[in-house]
Amino acid sequence: MEIPCPMRIATETMGGRWRPGILWRLMDGPMRYGELRRGMPWISEKILIRHLRDLEAAGLILRTDHGTQPPQVDYRLTEAGQTLGPVLTAMAAWGAGRSAAGAERLGA
Amino acid sequence: MEIPCPMRIATETMGGRWRPGILWRLMDGPMRYGELRRGMPWISEKILIRHLRDLEAAGLILRTDHGTQPPQVDYRLTEAGQTLGPVLTAMAAWGAGRSAAGAERLGA
DNA sequence: CTGTATCCCAAATGATACTG
DNA sequence: CAGTATCATTTGGGATACAG
């Protein structure tokens, strides 16, 4: 029986360039596809939808199609996804701190 | 002036498939190249050394060449690298928890 | 609005052999 | 021991057009 590296589990599930950003945004509650899209304009549609599917397959987010016309779909964190809260919060805080530190060095 | 997404800062700096694993291992103190290598046999030498160089360039780790024969080089976290502690700890804990949950479902 | 389909490029990753 | 060099593969990422 193998004891895998816990970091591997983590990076393989929530790693990838954009996944933390998506999950982080969903922490505040459900968001519609378009909201996510507008919130991260630097990701192409294809990549966004792919990450959403992957995260859904990993059981971290839940996709709800309201079956209306016009279409309305929202995404939310599952319970498993919620457990990522501490990780996402820590990452975002670190990123914010690093960006502030960088701004300082530039003479702000 | 732009306020970048903090998650982007974080993922671009410490993202990448193996970087969190490397940083996490260094949290316990300096490690020699060979130790790191043996600890993560699933990474090829080339990739490991590249991540080490990248992390060094990002100011997160420090490489020390003792100039001995045979060669002896160790890597340690810089102060900036230490600030990642909470992130790494949270990630590792989450990964461990997820792997345990998986084992349960398999009937352990 | 919420996606799919297609084509394309670049970066990341990897196996293996070799070097100071 | 601590790396480099080389070649090949895989994955990630993206623009654009189109569809239900």
PDB file of C-alpha atoms (C1' of nucleotides) in Angstrom:
ATOM      1  CA  MET A   1       0.000   0.000   0.000  1.00  0.00           C
ATOM      2  CA  GLU A   2       1.346   3.313  -1.074  1.00  0.00           C
ATOM      3  CA  ILE A   3       1.330   6.581   0.793  1.00  0.00           C
ATOM      4  CA  PRO A   4       1.259   9.132  -1.963  1.00  0.00           C
ATOM      5  CA  CYS A   5       2.757  12.568  -1.609  1.00  0.00           C
ATOM      6  CA  PRO A   6      -0.085  14.760  -0.380  1.00  0.00           C
ATOM      7  CA  MET A   7       1.180  17.590  -2.499  1.00  0.00           C
ATOM      8  CA  ARG A   8       0.708  15.519  -5.591  1.00  0.00           C
ATOM      9  CA  ILE A   9      -2.898  14.908  -4.724  1.00  0.00           C
ATOM     10  CA  ALA A  10      -3.406  18.600  -4.204  1.00  0.00           C
ATOM     11  CA  THR A  11      -1.664  19.823  -7.328  1.00  0.00           C
ATOM     12  CA  GLU A  12      -3.228  17.213  -9.548  1.00  0.00           C
ATOM     13  CA  THR A  13      -6.697  18.110  -8.369  1.00  0.00           C
ATOM     14  CA  MET A  14      -6.686  21.845  -7.939  1.00  0.00           C
ATOM     15  CA  GLY A  15      -3.487  22.669  -9.749  1.00  0.00           C
ATOM     16  CA  GLY A  16      -3.357  24.074 -13.216  1.00  0.00           C
ATOM     17  CA  ARG A  17      -2.927  27.671 -14.066  1.00  0.00           C
ATOM     18  CA  TRP A  18      -6.479  28.881 -13.626  1.00  0.00           C
ATOM     19  CA  ARG A  19      -8.278  26.470 -11.371  1.00  0.00           C
ATOM     20  CA  PRO A  20      -7.479  28.187  -8.090  1.00  0.00           C
ATOM     21  CA  GLY A  21      -8.825  31.433  -9.528  1.00  0.00           C
ATOM     22  CA  ILE A  22     -12.082  29.817 -10.527  1.00  0.00           C
ATOM     23  CA  LEU A  23     -12.564  28.094  -7.204  1.00  0.00           C
ATOM     24  CA  TRP A  24     -11.672  31.221  -5.330  1.00  0.00           C
ATOM     25  CA  ARG A  25     -14.332  33.217  -7.128  1.00  0.00           C
ATOM     26  CA  LEU A  26     -16.921  30.581  -6.325  1.00  0.00           C
ATOM     27  CA  MET A  27     -16.225  30.851  -2.627  1.00  0.00           C
ATOM     28  CA  ASP A  28     -18.600  33.796  -2.363  1.00  0.00           C
ATOM     29  CA  GLY A  29     -21.488  31.770  -3.688  1.00  0.00           C
ATOM     30  CA  PRO A  30     -22.859  30.472  -6.982  1.00  0.00           C
ATOM     31  CA  MET A  31     -21.921  32.267 -10.153  1.00  0.00           C
ATOM     32  CA  ARG A  32     -23.286  32.086 -13.633  1.00  0.00           C
ATOM     33  CA  TYR A  33     -21.100  31.123 -16.529  1.00  0.00           C
ATOM     34  CA  GLY A  34     -21.105  34.622 -17.917  1.00  0.00           C
ATOM     35  CA  GLU A  35     -20.087  36.117 -14.605  1.00  0.00           C
ATOM     36  CA  LEU A  36     -17.120  33.820 -14.349  1.00  0.00           C
ATOM     37  CA  ARG A  37     -16.235  34.598 -17.902  1.00  0.00           C
ATOM     38  CA  ARG A  38     -16.344  38.341 -17.445  1.00  0.00           C
ATOM     39  CA  GLY A  39     -14.416  38.057 -14.211  1.00  0.00           C
ATOM     40  CA  MET A  40     -11.506  36.345 -15.880  1.00  0.00           C
ATOM     41  CA  PRO A  41     -11.319  37.754 -19.390  1.00  0.00           C
ATOM     42  CA  TRP A  42      -7.779  36.500 -19.777  1.00  0.00           C
ATOM     43  CA  ILE A  43      -8.953  32.921 -20.066  1.00  0.00           C
ATOM     44  CA  SER A  44     -10.341  31.741 -23.375  1.00  0.00           C
ATOM     45  CA  GLU A  45     -13.811  30.213 -23.432  1.00  0.00           C
ATOM     46  CA  LYS A  46     -12.435  26.847 -24.287  1.00  0.00           C
ATOM     47  CA  ILE A  47     -10.068  26.737 -21.377  1.00  0.00           C
ATOM     48  CA  LEU A  48     -12.617  28.046 -18.931  1.00  0.00           C
ATOM     49  CA  ILE A  49     -15.192  25.482 -19.867  1.00  0.00           C
ATOM     50  CA  ARG A  50     -12.600  22.762 -19.744  1.00  0.00           C
ATOM     51  CA  HIS A  51     -11.532  23.664 -16.272  1.00  0.00           C
ATOM     52  CA  LEU A  52     -15.149  23.824 -15.186  1.00  0.00           C
ATOM     53  CA  ARG A  53     -15.729  20.322 -16.510  1.00  0.00           C
ATOM     54  CA  ASP A  54     -12.591  19.021 -14.861  1.00  0.00           C
ATOM     55  CA  LEU A  55     -13.481  20.546 -11.534  1.00  0.00           C
ATOM     56  CA  GLU A  56     -16.949  19.107 -11.818  1.00  0.00           C
ATOM     57  CA  ALA A  57     -15.512  15.681 -12.569  1.00  0.00           C
ATOM     58  CA  ALA A  58     -13.254  16.038  -9.536  1.00  0.00           C
ATOM     59  CA  GLY A  59     -16.316  16.660  -7.432  1.00  0.00           C
ATOM     60  CA  LEU A  60     -15.277  20.132  -6.401  1.00  0.00           C
ATOM     61  CA  ILE A  61     -17.959  22.133  -8.153  1.00  0.00           C
ATOM     62  CA  LEU A  62     -21.559  21.535  -9.119  1.00  0.00           C
ATOM     63  CA  ARG A  63     -23.084  22.655 -12.383  1.00  0.00           C
ATOM     64  CA  THR A  64     -26.757  23.514 -12.405  1.00  0.00           C
ATOM     65  CA  ASP A  65     -28.602  23.978 -15.653  1.00  0.00           C
ATOM     66  CA  HIS A  66     -31.895  25.706 -15.012  1.00  0.00           C
ATOM     67  CA  GLY A  67     -33.177  24.650 -18.387  1.00  0.00           C
ATOM     68  CA  THR A  68     -34.643  28.039 -19.125  1.00  0.00           C
ATOM     69  CA  GLN A  69     -34.742  29.986 -22.330  1.00  0.00           C
ATOM     70  CA  PRO A  70     -32.440  31.843 -22.621  1.00  0.00           C
ATOM     71  CA  PRO A  71     -30.116  29.335 -21.000  1.00  0.00           C
ATOM     72  CA  GLN A  72     -29.054  29.867 -17.443  1.00  0.00           C
ATOM     73  CA  VAL A  73     -26.343  27.818 -15.812  1.00  0.00           C
ATOM     74  CA  ASP A  74     -24.624  28.360 -12.552  1.00  0.00           C
ATOM     75  CA  TYR A  75     -21.692  26.841 -10.789  1.00  0.00           C
ATOM     76  CA  ARG A  76     -21.138  26.447  -7.090  1.00  0.00           C
ATOM     77  CA  LEU A  77     -18.708  24.702  -4.799  1.00  0.00           C
ATOM     78  CA  THR A  78     -19.661  21.281  -3.542  1.00  0.00           C
ATOM     79  CA  GLU A  79     -18.999  20.336   0.055  1.00  0.00           C
ATOM     80  CA  ALA A  80     -15.696  18.863  -1.054  1.00  0.00           C
ATOM     81  CA  GLY A  81     -14.975  22.113  -2.833  1.00  0.00           C
ATOM     82  CA  GLN A  82     -15.675  24.099   0.301  1.00  0.00           C
ATOM     83  CA  THR A  83     -12.933  22.233   2.105  1.00  0.00           C
ATOM     84  CA  LEU A  84     -10.495  24.042  -0.144  1.00  0.00           C
ATOM     85  CA  GLY A  85     -11.374  27.313   1.544  1.00  0.00           C
ATOM     86  CA  PRO A  86      -8.253  27.570   3.702  1.00  0.00           C
ATOM     87  CA  VAL A  87      -6.006  26.796   0.767  1.00  0.00           C
ATOM     88  CA  LEU A  88      -7.619  29.344  -1.506  1.00  0.00           C
ATOM     89  CA  THR A  89      -7.678  32.015   1.149  1.00  0.00           C
ATOM     90  CA  ALA A  90      -4.027  31.462   1.967  1.00  0.00           C
ATOM     91  CA  MET A  91      -3.035  31.564  -1.683  1.00  0.00           C
ATOM     92  CA  ALA A  92      -4.965  34.723  -2.427  1.00  0.00           C
ATOM     93  CA  ALA A  93      -3.556  36.428   0.650  1.00  0.00           C
ATOM     94  CA  TRP A  94      -0.056  35.481  -0.328  1.00  0.00           C
ATOM     95  CA  GLY A  95      -0.555  36.694  -3.881  1.00  0.00           C
ATOM     96  CA  ALA A  96      -1.941  39.984  -2.635  1.00  0.00           C
ATOM     97  CA  GLY A  97       0.950  40.397  -0.247  1.00  0.00           C
ATOM     98  CA  ARG A  98       3.496  39.638  -2.897  1.00  0.00           C
ATOM     99  CA  SER A  99       1.966  42.068  -5.311  1.00  0.00           C
ATOM    100  CA  ALA A 100       2.007  44.748  -2.600  1.00  0.00           C
ATOM    101  CA  ALA A 101       5.635  44.015  -1.824  1.00  0.00           C
ATOM    102  CA  GLY A 102       6.450  44.344  -5.497  1.00  0.00           C
ATOM    103  CA  ALA A 103       4.644  47.684  -5.692  1.00  0.00           C
ATOM    104  CA  GLU A 104       6.667  48.919  -2.751  1.00  0.00           C
ATOM    105  CA  ARG A 105       9.932  48.120  -4.401  1.00  0.00           C
ATOM    106  CA  LEU A 106       8.762  50.104  -7.389  1.00  0.00           C
ATOM    107  CA  GLY A 107       8.568  53.149  -5.217  1.00  0.00           C
ATOM    108  CA  ALA A 108       4.912  53.357  -4.239  1.00  0.00           C
TER     109      ALA A 108
ATOM    110  CA  MET B   1      -2.974  51.409 -12.241  1.00  0.00           C
ATOM    111  CA  GLU B   2      -4.077  47.826 -12.322  1.00  0.00           C
ATOM    112  CA  ILE B   3      -5.042  45.638  -9.431  1.00  0.00           C
ATOM    113  CA  PRO B   4      -4.137  42.179 -10.645  1.00  0.00           C
ATOM    114  CA  CYS B   5      -5.976  39.078  -9.553  1.00  0.00           C
ATOM    115  CA  PRO B   6      -4.059  37.874  -6.488  1.00  0.00           C
ATOM    116  CA  MET B   7      -4.612  34.311  -7.572  1.00  0.00           C
ATOM    117  CA  ARG B   8      -2.735  34.981 -10.758  1.00  0.00           C
ATOM    118  CA  ILE B   9       0.250  36.243  -8.824  1.00  0.00           C
ATOM    119  CA  ALA B  10       0.178  33.152  -6.680  1.00  0.00           C
ATOM    120  CA  THR B  11      -0.241  30.589  -9.444  1.00  0.00           C
ATOM    121  CA  GLU B  12       2.315  32.212 -11.685  1.00  0.00           C
ATOM    122  CA  THR B  13       4.915  32.207  -8.943  1.00  0.00           C
ATOM    123  CA  MET B  14       4.406  28.985  -7.085  1.00  0.00           C
ATOM    124  CA  GLY B  15       2.202  27.213  -9.582  1.00  0.00           C
ATOM    125  CA  GLY B  16       3.473  24.552 -11.896  1.00  0.00           C
ATOM    126  CA  ARG B  17       2.988  20.928 -11.329  1.00  0.00           C
ATOM    127  CA  TRP B  18       5.811  20.243  -8.926  1.00  0.00           C
ATOM    128  CA  ARG B  19       6.796  23.498  -7.326  1.00  0.00           C
ATOM    129  CA  PRO B  20       4.581  23.211  -4.273  1.00  0.00           C
ATOM    130  CA  GLY B  21       6.041  19.792  -3.586  1.00  0.00           C
ATOM    131  CA  ILE B  22       9.573  21.095  -3.717  1.00  0.00           C
ATOM    132  CA  LEU B  23       8.845  24.076  -1.514  1.00  0.00           C
ATOM    133  CA  TRP B  24       6.957  21.942   0.929  1.00  0.00           C
ATOM    134  CA  ARG B  25       9.894  19.589   1.368  1.00  0.00           C
ATOM    135  CA  LEU B  26      12.190  22.519   2.012  1.00  0.00           C
ATOM    136  CA  MET B  27      10.044  23.756   4.861  1.00  0.00           C
ATOM    137  CA  ASP B  28      11.782  21.378   7.253  1.00  0.00           C
ATOM    138  CA  GLY B  29      15.156  22.910   6.510  1.00  0.00           C
ATOM    139  CA  PRO B  30      17.855  22.808   3.844  1.00  0.00           C
ATOM    140  CA  MET B  31      18.081  19.784   1.610  1.00  0.00           C
ATOM    141  CA  ARG B  32      20.733  18.621  -0.736  1.00  0.00           C
ATOM    142  CA  TYR B  33      20.019  18.100  -4.401  1.00  0.00           C
ATOM    143  CA  GLY B  34      20.190  14.345  -4.105  1.00  0.00           C
ATOM    144  CA  GLU B  35      17.791  14.283  -1.214  1.00  0.00           C
ATOM    145  CA  LEU B  36      15.221  16.254  -3.124  1.00  0.00           C
ATOM    146  CA  ARG B  37      15.752  14.012  -6.081  1.00  0.00           C
ATOM    147  CA  ARG B  38      15.286  10.799  -4.142  1.00  0.00           C
ATOM    148  CA  GLY B  39      12.274  12.269  -2.383  1.00  0.00           C
ATOM    149  CA  MET B  40      10.469  12.905  -5.638  1.00  0.00           C
ATOM    150  CA  PRO B  41      11.550  10.151  -8.003  1.00  0.00           C
ATOM    151  CA  TRP B  42       8.608  10.862 -10.283  1.00  0.00           C
ATOM    152  CA  ILE B  43      10.200  14.092 -11.480  1.00  0.00           C
ATOM    153  CA  SER B  44      12.889  13.847 -14.089  1.00  0.00           C
ATOM    154  CA  GLU B  45      16.224  15.465 -13.321  1.00  0.00           C
ATOM    155  CA  LYS B  46      15.727  18.034 -15.982  1.00  0.00           C
ATOM    156  CA  ILE B  47      12.421  19.197 -14.631  1.00  0.00           C
ATOM    157  CA  LEU B  48      13.594  19.239 -11.058  1.00  0.00           C
ATOM    158  CA  ILE B  49      16.597  21.367 -11.838  1.00  0.00           C
ATOM    159  CA  ARG B  50      14.513  23.728 -13.890  1.00  0.00           C
ATOM    160  CA  HIS B  51      12.005  24.256 -11.138  1.00  0.00           C
ATOM    161  CA  LEU B  52      14.841  24.818  -8.710  1.00  0.00           C
ATOM    162  CA  ARG B  53      16.284  27.478 -10.978  1.00  0.00           C
ATOM    163  CA  ASP B  54      12.900  29.115 -11.451  1.00  0.00           C
ATOM    164  CA  LEU B  55      12.204  29.172  -7.748  1.00  0.00           C
ATOM    165  CA  GLU B  56      15.624  30.630  -7.152  1.00  0.00           C
ATOM    166  CA  ALA B  57      14.969  33.316  -9.745  1.00  0.00           C
ATOM    167  CA  ALA B  58      11.656  34.069  -8.066  1.00  0.00           C
ATOM    168  CA  GLY B  59      13.515  34.637  -4.833  1.00  0.00           C
ATOM    169  CA  LEU B  60      11.793  31.825  -3.003  1.00  0.00           C
ATOM    170  CA  ILE B  61      14.738  29.488  -2.522  1.00  0.00           C
ATOM    171  CA  LEU B  62      18.464  29.894  -2.107  1.00  0.00           C
ATOM    172  CA  ARG B  63      21.054  27.632  -3.663  1.00  0.00           C
ATOM    173  CA  THR B  64      24.313  27.133  -1.838  1.00  0.00           C
ATOM    174  CA  ASP B  65      27.244  25.478  -3.536  1.00  0.00           C
ATOM    175  CA  HIS B  66      29.787  24.436  -0.950  1.00  0.00           C
ATOM    176  CA  GLY B  67      32.438  24.050  -3.602  1.00  0.00           C
ATOM    177  CA  THR B  68      33.694  20.782  -2.212  1.00  0.00           C
ATOM    178  CA  GLN B  69      34.828  17.660  -3.958  1.00  0.00           C
ATOM    179  CA  PRO B  70      32.677  15.688  -4.361  1.00  0.00           C
ATOM    180  CA  PRO B  71      30.189  18.482  -5.040  1.00  0.00           C
ATOM    181  CA  GLN B  72      27.739  19.435  -2.351  1.00  0.00           C
ATOM    182  CA  VAL B  73      24.855  21.785  -2.999  1.00  0.00           C
ATOM    183  CA  ASP B  74      21.905  22.533  -0.835  1.00  0.00           C
ATOM    184  CA  TYR B  75      18.711  24.423  -1.215  1.00  0.00           C
ATOM    185  CA  ARG B  76      16.768  26.279   1.410  1.00  0.00           C
ATOM    186  CA  LEU B  77      13.805  28.617   1.566  1.00  0.00           C
ATOM    187  CA  THR B  78      14.518  32.327   1.584  1.00  0.00           C
ATOM    188  CA  GLU B  79      12.534  34.622   3.858  1.00  0.00           C
ATOM    189  CA  ALA B  80      10.131  35.219   1.006  1.00  0.00           C
ATOM    190  CA  GLY B  81       9.862  31.491   0.578  1.00  0.00           C
ATOM    191  CA  GLN B  82       9.034  31.051   4.236  1.00  0.00           C
ATOM    192  CA  THR B  83       5.996  33.262   3.819  1.00  0.00           C
ATOM    193  CA  LEU B  84       4.496  30.485   1.753  1.00  0.00           C
ATOM    194  CA  GLY B  85       4.295  28.302   4.817  1.00  0.00           C
ATOM    195  CA  PRO B  86       0.565  28.685   5.426  1.00  0.00           C
ATOM    196  CA  VAL B  87      -0.222  27.975   1.788  1.00  0.00           C
ATOM    197  CA  LEU B  88       1.936  24.870   1.645  1.00  0.00           C
ATOM    198  CA  THR B  89       0.659  23.544   4.923  1.00  0.00           C
ATOM    199  CA  ALA B  90      -2.943  24.054   3.883  1.00  0.00           C
ATOM    200  CA  MET B  91      -2.374  22.365   0.547  1.00  0.00           C
ATOM    201  CA  ALA B  92      -0.607  19.382   2.018  1.00  0.00           C
ATOM    202  CA  ALA B  93      -3.285  18.964   4.665  1.00  0.00           C
ATOM    203  CA  TRP B  94      -5.985  19.099   2.055  1.00  0.00           C
ATOM    204  CA  GLY B  95      -4.208  16.575  -0.130  1.00  0.00           C
ATOM    205  CA  ALA B  96      -3.733  14.229   2.784  1.00  0.00           C
ATOM    206  CA  GLY B  97      -7.379  14.566   3.739  1.00  0.00           C
ATOM    207  CA  ARG B  98      -8.531  13.933   0.225  1.00  0.00           C
ATOM    208  CA  SER B  99      -6.399  10.877  -0.142  1.00  0.00           C
ATOM    209  CA  ALA B 100      -7.746   9.522   3.154  1.00  0.00           C
ATOM    210  CA  ALA B 101     -11.304  10.146   2.007  1.00  0.00           C
ATOM    211  CA  GLY B 102     -10.542   8.251  -1.170  1.00  0.00           C
ATOM    212  CA  ALA B 103      -9.142   5.333   0.779  1.00  0.00           C
ATOM    213  CA  GLU B 104     -12.290   5.215   2.880  1.00  0.00           C
ATOM    214  CA  ARG B 105     -14.501   4.956  -0.137  1.00  0.00           C
ATOM    215  CA  LEU B 106     -12.424   2.011  -1.258  1.00  0.00           C
ATOM    216  CA  GLY B 107     -13.476   0.166   1.845  1.00  0.00           C
ATOM    217  CA  ALA B 108     -10.620   0.699   4.278  1.00  0.00           C
TER     218      ALA B 108
ATOM    219  C1'  DC C   1     -26.729  33.062 -22.869  1.00  0.00           C
ATOM    220  C1'  DT C   2     -24.076  28.963 -22.758  1.00  0.00           C
ATOM    221  C1'  DG C   3     -21.630  26.686 -24.765  1.00  0.00           C
ATOM    222  C1'  DT C   4     -18.987  23.397 -29.214  1.00  0.00           C
ATOM    223  C1'  DA C   5     -15.778  22.647 -33.039  1.00  0.00           C
ATOM    224  C1'  DT C   6     -11.593  23.341 -35.379  1.00  0.00           C
ATOM    225  C1'  DC C   7      -7.137  24.527 -36.063  1.00  0.00           C
ATOM    226  C1'  DC C   8      -2.861  26.130 -34.124  1.00  0.00           C
ATOM    227  C1'  DC C   9       1.092  27.400 -31.204  1.00  0.00           C
ATOM    228  C1'  DA C  10       3.929  27.380 -27.079  1.00  0.00           C
ATOM    229  C1'  DA C  11       5.205  25.650 -22.868  1.00  0.00           C
ATOM    230  C1'  DA C  12       5.734  21.952 -19.800  1.00  0.00           C
ATOM    231  C1'  DT C  13       7.235  17.517 -19.108  1.00  0.00           C
ATOM    232  C1'  DG C  14       9.911  13.365 -19.751  1.00  0.00           C
ATOM    233  C1'  DA C  15      13.584   9.431 -20.954  1.00  0.00           C
ATOM    234  C1'  DT C  16      18.048   8.846 -21.602  1.00  0.00           C
ATOM    235  C1'  DA C  17      22.773   9.472 -22.135  1.00  0.00           C
ATOM    236  C1'  DC C  18      26.533  12.148 -20.876  1.00  0.00           C
ATOM    237  C1'  DT C  19      29.957  15.516 -18.077  1.00  0.00           C
ATOM    238  C1'  DG C  20      32.936  18.055 -14.455  1.00  0.00           C
TER     239       DG C  20
ATOM    240  C1'  DC D   1      27.324  14.275  -6.467  1.00  0.00           C
ATOM    241  C1'  DA D   2      25.199  17.535  -9.084  1.00  0.00           C
ATOM    242  C1'  DG D   3      24.128  18.566 -12.736  1.00  0.00           C
ATOM    243  C1'  DT D   4      23.776  19.257 -18.893  1.00  0.00           C
ATOM    244  C1'  DA D   5      22.374  18.047 -23.482  1.00  0.00           C
ATOM    245  C1'  DT D   6      19.315  16.191 -26.701  1.00  0.00           C
ATOM    246  C1'  DC D   7      15.267  14.593 -28.568  1.00  0.00           C
ATOM    247  C1'  DA D   8      10.503  13.533 -28.288  1.00  0.00           C
ATOM    248  C1'  DT D   9       5.905  13.700 -26.303  1.00  0.00           C
ATOM    249  C1'  DT D  10       2.056  15.620 -23.787  1.00  0.00           C
ATOM    250  C1'  DT D  11      -0.546  19.172 -22.033  1.00  0.00           C
ATOM    251  C1'  DG D  12      -2.005  23.706 -21.748  1.00  0.00           C
ATOM    252  C1'  DG D  13      -3.542  27.529 -23.817  1.00  0.00           C
ATOM    253  C1'  DG D  14      -5.780  30.370 -27.360  1.00  0.00           C
ATOM    254  C1'  DA D  15      -8.434  32.679 -31.677  1.00  0.00           C
ATOM    255  C1'  DT D  16     -12.170  32.248 -34.174  1.00  0.00           C
ATOM    256  C1'  DA D  17     -16.313  30.642 -36.026  1.00  0.00           C
ATOM    257  C1'  DC D  18     -20.431  28.373 -35.204  1.00  0.00           C
ATOM    258  C1'  DA D  19     -24.739  26.190 -32.659  1.00  0.00           C
ATOM    259  C1'  DG D  20     -28.852  25.209 -29.470  1.00  0.00           C
TER     260       DG D  20
END
